[in-house]
C-alpha atoms as a printed R data frame, in Angstrom:
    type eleno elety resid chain resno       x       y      z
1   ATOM     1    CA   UNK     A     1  25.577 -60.355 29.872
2   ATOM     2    CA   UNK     A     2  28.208 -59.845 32.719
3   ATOM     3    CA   UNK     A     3  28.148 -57.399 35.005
4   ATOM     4    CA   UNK     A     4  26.759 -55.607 38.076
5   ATOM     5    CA   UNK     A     5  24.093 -53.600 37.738
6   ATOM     6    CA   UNK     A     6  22.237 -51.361 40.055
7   ATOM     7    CA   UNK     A     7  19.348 -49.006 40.065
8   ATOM     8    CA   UNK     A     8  19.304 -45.411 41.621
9   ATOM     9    CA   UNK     A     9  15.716 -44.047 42.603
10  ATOM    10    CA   UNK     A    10  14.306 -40.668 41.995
11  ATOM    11    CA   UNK     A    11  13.663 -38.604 45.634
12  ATOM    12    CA   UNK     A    12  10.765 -36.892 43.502
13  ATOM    13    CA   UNK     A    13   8.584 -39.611 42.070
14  ATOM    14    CA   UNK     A    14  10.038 -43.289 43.327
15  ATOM    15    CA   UNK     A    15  11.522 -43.844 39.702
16  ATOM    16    CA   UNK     A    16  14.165 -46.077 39.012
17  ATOM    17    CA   UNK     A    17  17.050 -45.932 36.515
18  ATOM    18    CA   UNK     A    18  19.776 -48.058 35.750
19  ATOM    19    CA   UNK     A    19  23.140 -46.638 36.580
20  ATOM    20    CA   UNK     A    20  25.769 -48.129 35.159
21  ATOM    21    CA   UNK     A    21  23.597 -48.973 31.930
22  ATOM    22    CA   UNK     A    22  25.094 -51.878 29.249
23  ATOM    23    CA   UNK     A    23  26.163 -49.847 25.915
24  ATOM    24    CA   UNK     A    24  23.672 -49.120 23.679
25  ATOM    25    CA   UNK     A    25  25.260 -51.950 21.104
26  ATOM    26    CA   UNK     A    26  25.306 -54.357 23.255
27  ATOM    27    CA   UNK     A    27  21.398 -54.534 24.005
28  ATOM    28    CA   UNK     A    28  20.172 -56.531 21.052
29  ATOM    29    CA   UNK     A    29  22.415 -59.187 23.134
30  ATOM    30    CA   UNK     A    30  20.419 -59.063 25.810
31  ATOM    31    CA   UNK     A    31  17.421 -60.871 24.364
32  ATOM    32    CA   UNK     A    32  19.020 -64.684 24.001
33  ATOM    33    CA   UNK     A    33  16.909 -67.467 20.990
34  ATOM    34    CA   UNK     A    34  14.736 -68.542 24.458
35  ATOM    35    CA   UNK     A    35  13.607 -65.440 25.148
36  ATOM    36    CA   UNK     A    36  10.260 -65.776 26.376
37  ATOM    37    CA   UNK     A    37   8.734 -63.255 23.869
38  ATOM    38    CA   UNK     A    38  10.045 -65.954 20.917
39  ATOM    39    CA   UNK     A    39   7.207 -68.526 22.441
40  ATOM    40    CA   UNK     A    40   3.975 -68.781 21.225
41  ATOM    41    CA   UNK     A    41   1.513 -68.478 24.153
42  ATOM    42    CA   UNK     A    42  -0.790 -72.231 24.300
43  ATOM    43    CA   UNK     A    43  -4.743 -71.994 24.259
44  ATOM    44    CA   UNK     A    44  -6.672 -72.430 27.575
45  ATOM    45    CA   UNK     A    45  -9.254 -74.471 26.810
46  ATOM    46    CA   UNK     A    46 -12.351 -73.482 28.462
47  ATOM    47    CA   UNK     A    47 -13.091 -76.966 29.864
48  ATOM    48    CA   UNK     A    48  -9.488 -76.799 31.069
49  ATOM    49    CA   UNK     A    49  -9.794 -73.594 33.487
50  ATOM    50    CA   UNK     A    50 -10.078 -73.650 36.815
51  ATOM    51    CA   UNK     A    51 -12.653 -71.947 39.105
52  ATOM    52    CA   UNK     A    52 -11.112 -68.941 40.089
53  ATOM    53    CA   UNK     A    53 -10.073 -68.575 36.109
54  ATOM    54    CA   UNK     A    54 -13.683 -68.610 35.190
55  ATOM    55    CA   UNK     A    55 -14.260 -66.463 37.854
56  ATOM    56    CA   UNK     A    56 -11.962 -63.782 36.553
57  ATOM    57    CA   UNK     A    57 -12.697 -64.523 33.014
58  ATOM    58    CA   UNK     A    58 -16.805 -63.313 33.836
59  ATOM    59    CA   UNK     A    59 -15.454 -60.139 35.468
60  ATOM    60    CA   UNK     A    60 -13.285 -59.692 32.353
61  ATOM    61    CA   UNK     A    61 -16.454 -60.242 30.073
62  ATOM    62    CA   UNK     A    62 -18.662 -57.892 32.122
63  ATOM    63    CA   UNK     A    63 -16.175 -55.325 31.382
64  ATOM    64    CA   UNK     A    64 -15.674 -55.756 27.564
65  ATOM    65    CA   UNK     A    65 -19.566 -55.243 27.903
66  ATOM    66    CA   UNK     A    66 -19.463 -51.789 29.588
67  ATOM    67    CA   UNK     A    67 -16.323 -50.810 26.859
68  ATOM    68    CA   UNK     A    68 -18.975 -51.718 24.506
69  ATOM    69    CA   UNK     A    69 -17.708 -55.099 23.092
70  ATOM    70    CA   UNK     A    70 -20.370 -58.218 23.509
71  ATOM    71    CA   UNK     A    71 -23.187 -55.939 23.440
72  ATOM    72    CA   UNK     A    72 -25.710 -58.396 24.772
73  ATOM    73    CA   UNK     A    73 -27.022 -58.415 27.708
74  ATOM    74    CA   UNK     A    74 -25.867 -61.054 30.597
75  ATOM    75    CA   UNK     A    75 -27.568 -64.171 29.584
76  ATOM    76    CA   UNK     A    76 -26.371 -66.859 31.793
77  ATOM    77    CA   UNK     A    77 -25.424 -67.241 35.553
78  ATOM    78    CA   UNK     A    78 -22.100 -66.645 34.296
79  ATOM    79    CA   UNK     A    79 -22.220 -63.052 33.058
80  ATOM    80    CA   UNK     A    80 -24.818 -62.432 35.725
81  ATOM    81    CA   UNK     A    81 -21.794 -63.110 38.058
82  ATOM    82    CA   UNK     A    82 -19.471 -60.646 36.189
83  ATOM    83    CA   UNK     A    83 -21.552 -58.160 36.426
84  ATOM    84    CA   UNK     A    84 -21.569 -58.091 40.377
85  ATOM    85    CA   UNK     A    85 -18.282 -58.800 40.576
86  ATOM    86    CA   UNK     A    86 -17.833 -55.183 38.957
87  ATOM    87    CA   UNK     A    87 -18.705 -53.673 41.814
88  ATOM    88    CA   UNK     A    88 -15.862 -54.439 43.663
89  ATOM    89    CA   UNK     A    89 -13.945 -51.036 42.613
90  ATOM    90    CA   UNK     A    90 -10.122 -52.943 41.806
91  ATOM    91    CA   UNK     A    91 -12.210 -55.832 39.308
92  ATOM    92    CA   UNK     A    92 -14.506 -52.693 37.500
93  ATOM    93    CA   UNK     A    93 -10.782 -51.007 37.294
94  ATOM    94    CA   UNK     A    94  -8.707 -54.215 36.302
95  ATOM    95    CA   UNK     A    95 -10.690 -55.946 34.040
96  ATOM    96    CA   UNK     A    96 -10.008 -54.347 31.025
97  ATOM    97    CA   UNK     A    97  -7.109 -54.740 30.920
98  ATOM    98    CA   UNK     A    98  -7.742 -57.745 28.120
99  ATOM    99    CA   UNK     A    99  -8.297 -55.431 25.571
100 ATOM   100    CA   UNK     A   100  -5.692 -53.076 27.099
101 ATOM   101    CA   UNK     A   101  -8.588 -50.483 28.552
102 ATOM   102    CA   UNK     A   102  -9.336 -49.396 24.892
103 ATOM   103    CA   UNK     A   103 -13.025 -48.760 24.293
104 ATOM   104    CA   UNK     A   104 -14.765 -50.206 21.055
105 ATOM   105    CA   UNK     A   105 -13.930 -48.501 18.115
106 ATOM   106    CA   UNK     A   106 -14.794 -50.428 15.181
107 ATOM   107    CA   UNK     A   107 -12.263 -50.565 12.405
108 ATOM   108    CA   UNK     A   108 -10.046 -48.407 14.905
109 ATOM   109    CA   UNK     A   109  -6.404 -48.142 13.794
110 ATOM   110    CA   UNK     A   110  -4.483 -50.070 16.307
111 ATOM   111    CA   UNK     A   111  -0.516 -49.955 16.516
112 ATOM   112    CA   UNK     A   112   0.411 -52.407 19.248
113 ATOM   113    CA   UNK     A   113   4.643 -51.698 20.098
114 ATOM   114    CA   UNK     A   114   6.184 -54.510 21.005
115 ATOM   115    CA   UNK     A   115   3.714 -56.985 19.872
116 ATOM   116    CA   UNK     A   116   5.229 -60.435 19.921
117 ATOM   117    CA   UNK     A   117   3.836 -63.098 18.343
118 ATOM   118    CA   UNK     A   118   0.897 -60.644 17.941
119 ATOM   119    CA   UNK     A   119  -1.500 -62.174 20.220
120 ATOM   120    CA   UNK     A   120  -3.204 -59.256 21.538
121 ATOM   121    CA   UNK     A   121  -3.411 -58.102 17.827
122 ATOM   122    CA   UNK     A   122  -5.287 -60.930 16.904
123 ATOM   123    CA   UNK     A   123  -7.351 -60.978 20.282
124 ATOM   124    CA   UNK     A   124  -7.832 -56.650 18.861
125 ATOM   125    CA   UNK     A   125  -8.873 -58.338 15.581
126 ATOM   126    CA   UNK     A   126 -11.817 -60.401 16.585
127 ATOM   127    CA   UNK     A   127 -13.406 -57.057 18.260
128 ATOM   128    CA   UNK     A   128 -13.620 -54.811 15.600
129 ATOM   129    CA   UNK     A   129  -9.754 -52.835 15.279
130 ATOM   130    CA   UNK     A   130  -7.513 -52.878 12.557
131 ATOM   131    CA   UNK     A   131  -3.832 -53.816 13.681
132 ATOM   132    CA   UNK     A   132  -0.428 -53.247 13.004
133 ATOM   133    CA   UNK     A   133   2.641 -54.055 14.898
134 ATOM   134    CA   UNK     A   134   6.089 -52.990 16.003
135 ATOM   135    CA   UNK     A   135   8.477 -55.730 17.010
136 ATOM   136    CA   UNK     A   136  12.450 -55.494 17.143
137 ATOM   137    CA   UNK     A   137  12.791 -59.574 17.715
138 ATOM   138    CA   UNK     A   138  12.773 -61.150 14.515
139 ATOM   139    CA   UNK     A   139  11.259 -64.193 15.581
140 ATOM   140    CA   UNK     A   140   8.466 -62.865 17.696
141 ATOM   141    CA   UNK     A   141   8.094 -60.453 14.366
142 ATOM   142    CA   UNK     A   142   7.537 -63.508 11.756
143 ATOM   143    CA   UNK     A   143   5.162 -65.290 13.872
144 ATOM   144    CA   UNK     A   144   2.788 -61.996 14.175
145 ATOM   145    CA   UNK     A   145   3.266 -62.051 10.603
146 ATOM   146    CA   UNK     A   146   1.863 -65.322  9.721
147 ATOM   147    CA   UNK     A   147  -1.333 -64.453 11.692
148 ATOM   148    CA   UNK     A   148  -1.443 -61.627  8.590
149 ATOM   149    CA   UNK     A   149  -0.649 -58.169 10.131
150 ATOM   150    CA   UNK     A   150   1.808 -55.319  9.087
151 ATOM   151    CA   UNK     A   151   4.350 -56.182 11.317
152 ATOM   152    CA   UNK     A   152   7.679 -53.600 11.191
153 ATOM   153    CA   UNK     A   153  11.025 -55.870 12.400
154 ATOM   154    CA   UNK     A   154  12.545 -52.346 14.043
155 ATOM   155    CA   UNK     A   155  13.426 -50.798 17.381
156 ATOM   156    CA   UNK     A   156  11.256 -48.320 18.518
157 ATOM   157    CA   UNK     A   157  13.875 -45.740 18.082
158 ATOM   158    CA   UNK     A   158  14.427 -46.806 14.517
159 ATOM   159    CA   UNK     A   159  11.031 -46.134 13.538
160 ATOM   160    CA   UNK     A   160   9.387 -43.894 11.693
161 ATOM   161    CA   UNK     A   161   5.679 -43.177 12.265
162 ATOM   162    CA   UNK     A   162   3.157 -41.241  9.213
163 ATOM   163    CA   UNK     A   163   1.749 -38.037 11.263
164 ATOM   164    CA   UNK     A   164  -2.312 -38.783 13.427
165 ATOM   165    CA   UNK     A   165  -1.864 -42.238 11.566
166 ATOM   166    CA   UNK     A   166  -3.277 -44.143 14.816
167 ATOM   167    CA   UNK     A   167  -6.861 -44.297 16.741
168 ATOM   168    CA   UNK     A   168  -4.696 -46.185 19.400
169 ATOM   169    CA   UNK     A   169  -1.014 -47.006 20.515
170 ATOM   170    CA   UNK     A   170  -0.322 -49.890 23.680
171 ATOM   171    CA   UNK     A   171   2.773 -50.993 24.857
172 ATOM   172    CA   UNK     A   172   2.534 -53.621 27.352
173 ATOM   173    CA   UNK     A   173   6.336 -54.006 29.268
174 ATOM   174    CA   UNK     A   174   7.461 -52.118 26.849
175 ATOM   175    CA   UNK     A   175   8.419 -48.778 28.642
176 ATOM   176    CA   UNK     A   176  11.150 -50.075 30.634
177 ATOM   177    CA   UNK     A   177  13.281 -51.442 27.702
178 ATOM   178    CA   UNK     A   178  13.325 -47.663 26.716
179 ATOM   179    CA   UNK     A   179  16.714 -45.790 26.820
180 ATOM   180    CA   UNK     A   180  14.874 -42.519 26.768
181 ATOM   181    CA   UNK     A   181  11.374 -42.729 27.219
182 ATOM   182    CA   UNK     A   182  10.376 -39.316 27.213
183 ATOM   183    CA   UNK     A   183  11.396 -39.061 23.642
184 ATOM   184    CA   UNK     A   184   9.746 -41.666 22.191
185 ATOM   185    CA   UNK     A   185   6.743 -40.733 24.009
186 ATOM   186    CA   UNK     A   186   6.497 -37.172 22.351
187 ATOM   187    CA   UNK     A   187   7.141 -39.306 18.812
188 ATOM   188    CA   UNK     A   188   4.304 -41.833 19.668
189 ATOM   189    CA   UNK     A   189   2.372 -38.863 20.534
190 ATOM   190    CA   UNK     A   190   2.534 -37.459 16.855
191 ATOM   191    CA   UNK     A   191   1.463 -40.842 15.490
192 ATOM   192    CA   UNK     A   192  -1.736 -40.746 17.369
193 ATOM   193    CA   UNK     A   193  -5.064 -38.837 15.262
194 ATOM   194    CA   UNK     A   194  -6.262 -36.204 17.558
195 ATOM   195    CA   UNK     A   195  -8.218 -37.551 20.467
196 ATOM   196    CA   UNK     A   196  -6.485 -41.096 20.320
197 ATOM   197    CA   UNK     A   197  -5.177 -42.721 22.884
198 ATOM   198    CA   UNK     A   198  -1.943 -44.073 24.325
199 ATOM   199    CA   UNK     A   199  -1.847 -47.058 26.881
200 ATOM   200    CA   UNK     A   200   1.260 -48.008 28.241
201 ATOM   201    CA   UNK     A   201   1.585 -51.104 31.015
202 ATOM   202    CA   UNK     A   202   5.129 -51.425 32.507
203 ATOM   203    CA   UNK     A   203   6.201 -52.769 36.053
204 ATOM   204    CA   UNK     A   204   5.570 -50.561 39.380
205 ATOM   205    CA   UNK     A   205   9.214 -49.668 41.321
206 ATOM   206    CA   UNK     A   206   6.886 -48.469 44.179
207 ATOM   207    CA   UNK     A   207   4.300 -51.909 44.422
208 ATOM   208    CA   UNK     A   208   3.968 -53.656 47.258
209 ATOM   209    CA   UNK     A   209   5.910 -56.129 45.813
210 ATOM   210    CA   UNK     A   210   8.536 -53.954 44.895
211 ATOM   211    CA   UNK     A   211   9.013 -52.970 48.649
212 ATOM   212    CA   UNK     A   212   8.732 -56.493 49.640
213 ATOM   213    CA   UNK     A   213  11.180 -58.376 47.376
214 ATOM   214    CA   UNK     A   214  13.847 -55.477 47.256
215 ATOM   215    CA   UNK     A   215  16.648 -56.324 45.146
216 ATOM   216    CA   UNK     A   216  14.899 -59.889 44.137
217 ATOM   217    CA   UNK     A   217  11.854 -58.461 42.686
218 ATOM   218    CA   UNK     A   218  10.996 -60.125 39.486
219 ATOM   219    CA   UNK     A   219  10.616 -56.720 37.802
220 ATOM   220    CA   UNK     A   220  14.090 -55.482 38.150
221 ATOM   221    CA   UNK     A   221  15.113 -57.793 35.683
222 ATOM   222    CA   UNK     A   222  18.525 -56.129 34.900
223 ATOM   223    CA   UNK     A   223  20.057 -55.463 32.883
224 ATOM   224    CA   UNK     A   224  17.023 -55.494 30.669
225 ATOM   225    CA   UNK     A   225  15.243 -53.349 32.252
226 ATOM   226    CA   UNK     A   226  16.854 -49.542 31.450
227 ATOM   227    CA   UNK     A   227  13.772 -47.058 33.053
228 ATOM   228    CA   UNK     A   228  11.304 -48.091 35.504
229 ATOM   229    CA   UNK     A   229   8.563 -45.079 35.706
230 ATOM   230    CA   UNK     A   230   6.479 -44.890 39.201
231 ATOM   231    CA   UNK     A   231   3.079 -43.577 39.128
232 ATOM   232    CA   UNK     A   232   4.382 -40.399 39.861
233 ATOM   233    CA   UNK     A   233   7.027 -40.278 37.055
234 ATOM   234    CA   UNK     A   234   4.887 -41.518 34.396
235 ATOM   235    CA   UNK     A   235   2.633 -38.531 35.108
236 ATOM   236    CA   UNK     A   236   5.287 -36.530 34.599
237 ATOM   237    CA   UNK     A   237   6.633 -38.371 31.666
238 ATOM   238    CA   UNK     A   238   2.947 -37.693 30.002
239 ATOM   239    CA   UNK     A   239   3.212 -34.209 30.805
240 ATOM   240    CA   UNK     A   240   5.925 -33.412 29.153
241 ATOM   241    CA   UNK     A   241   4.766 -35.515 25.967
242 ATOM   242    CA   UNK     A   242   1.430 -33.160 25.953
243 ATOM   243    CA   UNK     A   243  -0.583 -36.081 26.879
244 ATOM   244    CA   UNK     A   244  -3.586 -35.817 29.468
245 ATOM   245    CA   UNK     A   245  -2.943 -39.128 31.544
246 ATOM   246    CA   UNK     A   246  -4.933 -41.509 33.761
247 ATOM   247    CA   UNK     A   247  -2.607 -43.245 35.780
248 ATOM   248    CA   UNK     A   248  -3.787 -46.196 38.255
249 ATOM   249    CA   UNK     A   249  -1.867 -49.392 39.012
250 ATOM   250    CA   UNK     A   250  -3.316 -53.166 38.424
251 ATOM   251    CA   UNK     A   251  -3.313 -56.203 40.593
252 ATOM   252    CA   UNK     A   252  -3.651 -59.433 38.121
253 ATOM   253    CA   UNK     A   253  -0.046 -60.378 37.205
254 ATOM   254    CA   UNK     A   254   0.567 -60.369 41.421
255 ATOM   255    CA   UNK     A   255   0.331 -63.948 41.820
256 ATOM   256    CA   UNK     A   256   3.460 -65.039 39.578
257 ATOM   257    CA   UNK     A   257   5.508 -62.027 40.277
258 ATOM   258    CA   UNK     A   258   5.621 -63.178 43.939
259 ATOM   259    CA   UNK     A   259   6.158 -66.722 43.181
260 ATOM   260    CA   UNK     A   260   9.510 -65.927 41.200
261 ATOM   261    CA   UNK     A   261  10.280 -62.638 43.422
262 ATOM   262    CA   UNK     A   262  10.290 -65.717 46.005
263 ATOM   263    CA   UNK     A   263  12.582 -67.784 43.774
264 ATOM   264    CA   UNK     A   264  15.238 -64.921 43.133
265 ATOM   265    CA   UNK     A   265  14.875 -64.500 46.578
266 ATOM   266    CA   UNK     A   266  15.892 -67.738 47.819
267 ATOM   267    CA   UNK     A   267  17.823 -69.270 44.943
268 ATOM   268    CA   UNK     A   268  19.435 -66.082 42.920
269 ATOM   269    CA   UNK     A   269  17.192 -66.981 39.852
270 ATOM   270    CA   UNK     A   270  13.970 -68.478 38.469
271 ATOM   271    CA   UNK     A   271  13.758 -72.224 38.341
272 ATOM   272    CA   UNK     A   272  10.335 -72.669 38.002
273 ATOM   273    CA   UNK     A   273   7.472 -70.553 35.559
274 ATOM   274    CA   UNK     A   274   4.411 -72.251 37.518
275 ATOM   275    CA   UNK     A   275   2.562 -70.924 40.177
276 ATOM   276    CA   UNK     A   276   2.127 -71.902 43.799
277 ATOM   277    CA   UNK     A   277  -1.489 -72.315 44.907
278 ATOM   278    CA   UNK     A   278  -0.108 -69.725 48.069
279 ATOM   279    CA   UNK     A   279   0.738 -67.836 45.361
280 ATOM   280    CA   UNK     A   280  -2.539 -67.571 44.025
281 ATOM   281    CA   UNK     A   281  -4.537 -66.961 46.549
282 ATOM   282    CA   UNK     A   282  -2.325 -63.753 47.320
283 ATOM   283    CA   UNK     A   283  -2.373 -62.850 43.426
284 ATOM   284    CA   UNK     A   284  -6.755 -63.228 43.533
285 ATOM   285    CA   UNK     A   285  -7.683 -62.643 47.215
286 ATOM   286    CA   UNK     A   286  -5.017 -60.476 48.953
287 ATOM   287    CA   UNK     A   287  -3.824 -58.129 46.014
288 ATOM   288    CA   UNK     A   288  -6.721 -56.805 44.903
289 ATOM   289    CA   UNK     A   289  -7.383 -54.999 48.468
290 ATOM   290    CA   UNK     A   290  -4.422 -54.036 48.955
291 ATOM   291    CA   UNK     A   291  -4.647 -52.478 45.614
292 ATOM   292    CA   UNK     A   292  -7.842 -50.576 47.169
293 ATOM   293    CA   UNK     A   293  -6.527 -49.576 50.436
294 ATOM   294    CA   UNK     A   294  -2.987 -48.481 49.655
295 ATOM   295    CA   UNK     A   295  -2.162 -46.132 46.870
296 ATOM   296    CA   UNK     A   296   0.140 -47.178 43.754
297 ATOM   297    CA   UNK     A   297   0.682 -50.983 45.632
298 ATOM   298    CA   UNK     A   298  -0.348 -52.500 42.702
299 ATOM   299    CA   UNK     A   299   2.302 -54.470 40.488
300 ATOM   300    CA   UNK     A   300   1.887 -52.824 37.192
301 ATOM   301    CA   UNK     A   301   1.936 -49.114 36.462
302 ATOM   302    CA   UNK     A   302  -1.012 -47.899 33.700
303 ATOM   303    CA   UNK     A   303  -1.523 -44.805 31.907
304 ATOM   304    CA   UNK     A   304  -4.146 -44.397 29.445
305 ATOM   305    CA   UNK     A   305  -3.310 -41.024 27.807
306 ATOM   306    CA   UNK     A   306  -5.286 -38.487 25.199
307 ATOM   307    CA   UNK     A   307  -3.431 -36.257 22.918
């Protein structure tokens, strides 16, 4: 879509919002056929991965362990790894975030907003929960269909929700599509049974990437992206909803938000989706300190909220 678009912050919390915003008509336009939501994401094969993958992917099983999924004990060097590598206080914090820091809950009512193709519904599936989804592309929607769950083809505004239908709600990049996110918010909040959760994952306006990259950060993406809540203001945002919040930031996207922050950077846009091995080693090595030695630096904002 055409235009200039620019962000004012909030003095209070480090929020961003987009001032002038497109009209509210004209955002179903900004979503073109190649979206990358309308893509299917490939397998990894596990012969395929490379070191530092299998590296991450113990830590990751170590922690579906402690949120009681894979209830065995570590049986191989593997898992035995994991399970030190929790110790580092950024992994034991991060690697949950696979199953979106829900704990087990066997057949768990799951509504998963914005779900795609319904990956992480299907990855929910294999563990125990029951899914449903919420997706306004209608391409994204048919695909989560054909992997058999209740998929609703709706914005999130449109959308009507039975009363404590839900165990759990997640939005992953979700938040900062949201005209008016403090609405839906109190509305999601109804949805949830009493003592169910809400986990929302959206980009960080106050990261150390943020600061870095400036107006080339990768998660500006304008005009797409209406509200971007801080630490601070999603807090706030939970407050007002009623909600009783635990609000951290994570590390593991890092390594390919800098490599196309470095892109916009130098050539105005994206030209290539892979990722530098320079890259890498700041997304795995360097991010994950910083994450523990300076406050909110992380790249994605998370709140994992109780009504």
């Amino acid at each position: 879509m055409e235009g200039e678009w620019n962000y004012r912050r909030c003095d209070r919390c480090g929020s961003l919002w987009m001032d002038p915003r497109p009209p509210m008509e004209a955002i179903p336009t900004l979503y073109p056929e190649n979206y990358y939501t309308h893509a299917g994401v490939p397998p990894d094969p596990a012969g395929e991965r490379s070191l530092p993958s299998r590296v991450w992917g113990a830590a990751q099983e170590a922690a579906l362990r402690r949120f009681g999924y894979n209830g065995a004990k570590p049986a191989n060097p593997w898992e035995r790894l994991g399970e030190m590598l929790l110790a580092f206080p950024p992994i034991e914090r991060e690697a949950p975030r696979r199953v979106r820091f829900l704990p087990r809950l066997p057949s768990g009512k799951l509504l998963d907003v914005g779900c795609g193709d319904g990956s992480f519904l299907e990855r929910m599936r294999t563990l125990g929960w029951e899914g449903e989804g919420l997706e306004p592309d209608p391409i994204s929607a048919e695909q989560a269909r054909r992997r058999g769950f209740p998929i609703r083809s709706s914005t999130l505004e449109e959308a009507a929700f039975p009363p404590e239908a839900y165990d759990a709600i997640t939005m992953s990049h979700v938040l900062e599509h949201l005209p008016d996110p403090s609405t839906v918010l109190v509305r999601l909040r109804a949805a949830l049974k009493r003592g169910g959760l809400l986990v929302s994952i959206s980009p960080n306006p106050v990261g150390s990437l943020a600061r870095r990259f400036g107006g080339a950060w990768r998660g500006l993406e304008p005009p797409r992206h209406l509200v971007l809540p801080s630490p601070a203001g999603c807090a706030i945002l939970c407050r007002k909803a009623e909600l009783e919040a635990r609000v951290f930031t994570c590390w593991s996207e890092s390594h390919w938000v800098r490599s196309q922050s470095r892109q916009i950077e130098t050539c105005g846009r994206v030209l290539d989706t892979r990722c530098p091995l320079a890259d890498r080693l700041y997304g795995y090595a360097i991010a994950p300190w910083m994450n523990w030695f300076l406050r909110d630096s992380g790249e994605e904002v998370v709140f994992v909220a109780h009504r």
